[in-house]
GROMACS .gro file of C-alpha atoms in nm:
model
  207
    1ASP     CA    1 -10.279   9.393   7.189
    2SER     CA    2 -10.410   9.623   7.444
    3PRO     CA    3 -10.801   9.644   7.455
    4PRO     CA    4 -10.979   9.916   7.281
    5GLY     CA    5 -10.942  10.251   7.476
    6GLN     CA    6 -10.679  10.116   7.645
    7LEU     CA    7 -10.291  10.245   7.598
    8ALA     CA    8 -10.063  10.048   7.345
    9SER     CA    9  -9.779  10.287   7.351
   10ALA     CA   10  -9.713  10.663   7.527
   11VAL     CA   11  -9.457  10.716   7.330
   12GLY     CA   12  -9.518  11.041   7.117
   13SER     CA   13  -9.635  11.406   7.169
   14TYR     CA   14  -9.971  11.591   7.382
   15VAL     CA   15 -10.067  11.918   7.336
   16GLY     CA   16 -10.276  12.140   7.568
   17MET     CA   17 -10.293  12.456   7.804
   18PHE     CA   18 -10.086  12.451   8.086
   19GLY     CA   19 -10.211  12.716   8.322
   20LYS     CA   20 -10.177  13.018   8.077
   21ASN     CA   21  -9.980  12.855   7.837
   22LYS     CA   22  -9.961  12.616   7.569
   23MET     CA   23  -9.767  12.266   7.664
   24THR     CA   24  -9.646  12.023   7.413
   25LEU     CA   25  -9.533  11.732   7.621
   26PHE     CA   26  -9.313  11.473   7.449
   27ILE     CA   27  -9.275  11.089   7.589
   28ASP     CA   28  -8.965  10.970   7.396
   29ALA     CA   29  -8.887  10.629   7.546
   30HIS     CA   30  -9.118  10.372   7.737
   31ASP     CA   31  -8.985  10.036   7.866
   32PRO     CA   32  -9.255   9.851   8.044
   33SER     CA   33  -9.030   9.590   8.164
   34ALA     CA   34  -8.800   9.818   8.342
   35GLY     CA   35  -9.097  10.039   8.423
   36THR     CA   36  -8.875  10.377   8.313
   37ILE     CA   37  -9.005  10.632   8.086
   38ILE     CA   38  -8.836  10.964   7.956
   39GLY     CA   39  -8.929  11.251   7.770
   40ARG     CA   40  -8.945  11.651   7.819
   41SER     CA   41  -9.162  11.967   7.812
   42VAL     CA   42  -9.182  12.225   7.592
   43THR     CA   43  -9.379  12.563   7.731
   44ALA     CA   44  -9.346  12.918   7.783
   45GLY     CA   45  -9.011  12.925   7.641
   46ASN     CA   46  -8.848  12.631   7.823
   47ASP     CA   47  -8.742  12.292   7.710
   48ARG     CA   48  -8.667  12.093   8.002
   49PRO     CA   49  -8.620  11.686   7.995
   50PHE     CA   50  -8.767  11.460   8.242
   51ALA     CA   51  -8.715  11.103   8.367
   52GLY     CA   52  -8.912  10.875   8.631
   53THR     CA   53  -9.147  10.567   8.635
   54ALA     CA   54  -9.453  10.423   8.512
   55ILE     CA   55  -9.673  10.148   8.578
   56VAL     CA   56  -9.998  10.009   8.476
   57LYS     CA   57 -10.272   9.985   8.679
   58ALA     CA   58 -10.642   9.938   8.622
   59GLY     CA   59 -10.594   9.963   8.225
   60GLN     CA   60 -10.390  10.271   8.274
   61LEU     CA   61 -10.026  10.387   8.258
   62LEU     CA   62  -9.915  10.609   8.561
   63ALA     CA   63  -9.577  10.814   8.557
   64SER     CA   64  -9.439  11.008   8.806
   65VAL     CA   65  -9.186  11.204   8.633
   66LYS     CA   66  -8.905  11.418   8.737
   67GLU     CA   67  -8.745  11.776   8.568
   68PRO     CA   68  -8.319  11.834   8.652
   69GLY     CA   69  -8.415  12.070   8.930
   70ASP     CA   70  -8.169  12.313   8.802
   71HIS     CA   71  -8.411  12.571   8.645
   72ALA     CA   72  -8.626  12.775   8.823
   73ASP     CA   73  -8.956  12.640   8.652
   74ASP     CA   74  -8.859  12.303   8.682
   75GLY     CA   75  -9.081  12.035   8.900
   76ILE     CA   76  -9.255  11.712   8.918
   77PHE     CA   77  -9.504  11.568   8.693
   78GLU     CA   78  -9.787  11.289   8.781
   79LEU     CA   79  -9.921  11.167   8.433
   80THR     CA   80 -10.244  10.943   8.408
   81PHE     CA   81 -10.261  10.814   8.046
   82ALA     CA   82 -10.592  10.677   8.045
   83SER     CA   83 -10.647  10.611   7.667
   84GLN     CA   84 -10.458  10.642   7.357
   85GLU     CA   85 -10.538  10.996   7.277
   86VAL     CA   86 -10.486  11.135   7.625
   87VAL     CA   87 -10.280  11.242   7.935
   88SER     CA   88 -10.370  11.443   8.234
   89GLY     CA   89 -10.191  11.516   8.567
   90THR     CA   90 -10.033  11.762   8.804
   91TRP     CA   91  -9.718  11.917   8.759
   92THR     CA   92  -9.567  12.078   9.103
   93PRO     CA   93  -9.300  12.280   9.108
   94SER     CA   94  -8.943  12.174   9.295
   95GLY     CA   95  -8.926  12.543   9.436
   96LYS     CA   96  -9.189  12.794   9.501
   97GLY     CA   97  -9.481  12.823   9.262
   98THR     CA   98  -9.850  12.675   9.233
   99ALA     CA   99  -9.902  12.344   9.114
  100LYS     CA  100 -10.072  12.295   8.790
  101GLN     CA  101 -10.366  12.056   8.629
  102PHE     CA  102 -10.399  12.004   8.308
  103THR     CA  103 -10.557  11.759   8.010
  104LEU     CA  104 -10.319  11.725   7.655
  105THR     CA  105 -10.458  11.539   7.386
  106ARG     CA  106 -10.230  11.328   7.155
  107ARG     CA  107 -10.106  11.495   6.841
  108THR     CA  108  -9.798  11.480   6.598
  109PHE     CA  109  -9.658  11.786   6.462
  110ALA     CA  110  -9.720  11.890   6.055
  111TYR     CA  111  -9.579  12.196   5.940
  112ASP     CA  112  -9.881  12.370   5.733
  113GLU     CA  113  -9.773  12.670   5.509
  114ASP     CA  114 -10.162  12.771   5.510
  115ALA     CA  115 -10.171  12.785   5.902
  116GLY     CA  116 -10.234  13.139   6.055
  117GLN     CA  117 -10.404  13.508   5.951
  118TYR     CA  118 -10.086  13.585   5.710
  119ALA     CA  119 -10.009  13.280   5.571
  120ARG     CA  120  -9.903  13.397   5.228
  121PHE     CA  121  -9.583  13.503   5.369
  122SER     CA  122  -9.453  13.136   5.362
  123LYS     CA  123  -9.616  13.072   4.998
  124GLU     CA  124  -9.477  13.378   4.817
  125LYS     CA  125  -9.216  13.644   4.816
  126VAL     CA  126  -9.333  13.984   4.881
  127SER     CA  127  -9.172  14.336   4.866
  128GLN     CA  128  -9.171  14.647   5.078
  129ASP     CA  129  -9.439  14.794   4.847
  130ASP     CA  130  -9.660  14.496   4.923
  131ILE     CA  131  -9.673  14.551   5.284
  132SER     CA  132  -9.644  14.921   5.311
  133ASP     CA  133 -10.008  14.974   5.438
  134MET     CA  134  -9.973  14.697   5.745
  135SER     CA  135  -9.963  14.839   6.053
  136ILE     CA  136  -9.608  14.761   6.277
  137GLY     CA  137  -9.877  14.570   6.485
  138GLU     CA  138  -9.965  14.344   6.202
  139VAL     CA  139  -9.592  14.318   6.053
  140ARG     CA  140  -9.472  14.187   6.374
  141ILE     CA  141  -9.770  13.907   6.381
  142ALA     CA  142  -9.691  13.810   6.029
  143LEU     CA  143  -9.307  13.812   6.101
  144ASN     CA  144  -9.358  13.593   6.411
  145GLU     CA  145  -9.628  13.375   6.234
  146ILE     CA  146  -9.354  13.243   6.038
  147TYR     CA  147  -9.142  13.133   6.298
  148ALA     CA  148  -9.460  12.987   6.487
  149ARG     CA  149  -9.566  12.753   6.146
  150HIS     CA  150  -9.269  12.573   6.236
  151GLY     CA  151  -9.339  12.522   6.608
  152TYR     CA  152  -9.109  12.803   6.735
  153ASN     CA  153  -9.116  12.829   7.099
  154PHE     CA  154  -9.186  13.159   7.260
  155LYS     CA  155  -9.030  13.322   7.536
  156ASN     CA  156  -9.203  13.678   7.444
  157LYS     CA  157  -9.508  13.681   7.629
  158ASP     CA  158  -9.690  13.919   7.389
  159MET     CA  159  -9.621  13.650   7.110
  160ARG     CA  160  -9.696  13.352   7.364
  161ARG     CA  161 -10.020  13.490   7.447
  162HIS     CA  162 -10.115  13.503   7.063
  163PHE     CA  163 -10.017  13.193   6.955
  164ASP     CA  164 -10.129  12.999   7.201
  165THR     CA  165 -10.470  13.080   7.127
  166GLN     CA  166 -10.444  12.977   6.751
  167ASP     CA  167 -10.585  12.606   6.772
  168TRP     CA  168 -10.278  12.565   6.461
  169TYR     CA  169  -9.984  12.606   6.673
  170MET     CA  170  -9.765  12.390   6.876
  171PRO     CA  171  -9.474  12.470   7.075
  172MET     CA  172  -9.199  12.239   6.972
  173HIS     CA  173  -8.829  12.399   6.930
  174HIS     CA  174  -8.593  12.671   7.055
  175ASP     CA  175  -8.455  12.769   6.732
  176VAL     CA  176  -8.620  12.688   6.343
  177ARG     CA  177  -8.395  12.890   6.147
  178LYS     CA  178  -8.306  12.557   5.954
  179ASP     CA  179  -8.632  12.492   5.897
  180LEU     CA  180  -8.726  12.806   5.692
  181THR     CA  181  -8.761  12.796   5.316
  182GLU     CA  182  -8.603  13.033   5.104
  183ILE     CA  183  -8.945  13.254   5.067
  184GLU     CA  184  -8.986  13.264   5.472
  185ALA     CA  185  -8.606  13.366   5.487
  186ALA     CA  186  -8.674  13.643   5.231
  187ASN     CA  187  -9.008  13.755   5.369
  188ILE     CA  188  -8.865  13.742   5.730
  189ALA     CA  189  -8.561  13.956   5.634
  190THR     CA  190  -8.809  14.200   5.450
  191LEU     CA  191  -9.055  14.251   5.733
  192THR     CA  192  -8.785  14.289   5.971
  193LYS     CA  193  -8.627  14.596   5.780
  194TYR     CA  194  -8.954  14.710   5.710
  195LYS     CA  195  -9.038  14.689   6.111
  196LYS     CA  196  -8.706  14.883   6.176
  197PHE     CA  197  -8.769  15.192   5.961
  198MET     CA  198  -9.170  15.177   6.124
  199GLU     CA  199  -8.986  15.193   6.413
  200GLU     CA  200  -8.763  15.446   6.376
  201TYR     CA  201  -9.031  15.714   6.171
  202GLY     CA  202  -9.334  15.604   6.316
  203GLU     CA  203  -9.669  15.428   6.198
  204ASP     CA  204  -9.694  15.719   5.905
  205PHE     CA  205  -9.366  15.561   5.731
  206GLY     CA  206  -9.487  15.424   5.410
  207ARG     CA  207  -9.836  15.564   5.395
   0.00000   0.00000   0.00000
């Protein structure tokens, strides 16, 4: 067993700010005997695998991992797992760009139907009449919040900036359609239809 506060296993997920964007770092496998570690980073609409080496030094796990390099945003992570709960480090781009320092906290994703400002859209089926007083901005947030509750990794900069500020939000996946409930799928259809009407006829539609 590891002494209190020292790392027992790096495997897990860690989340926090990575520059202007929130990032989830997954450690999928760690083989201490071979000194290898693999995982992936999820941030700003990207989901990139990485692999590298890991050693224990002075009670800390130090890892150097590299993304494939076939994407413009790939780079190299230098990671320090100082405790069970926190990983810190530096990411250096393989090409042009600025290095980023970050500190992430261990966290396991859990779907929460009560998360967000418009949680009712994950809990009860709504009609177009129910949302007729909402602005197009409110509809857009409510619509994307359904996806955000399932950990959707937003490419859209505006939505990403909005949800990255929410404590409950954790970027996880590119496609969450299979995770949607029947209620959520129905409400997405209603919100999308209403949003199209508003875009076509203006903010006064339905008021």
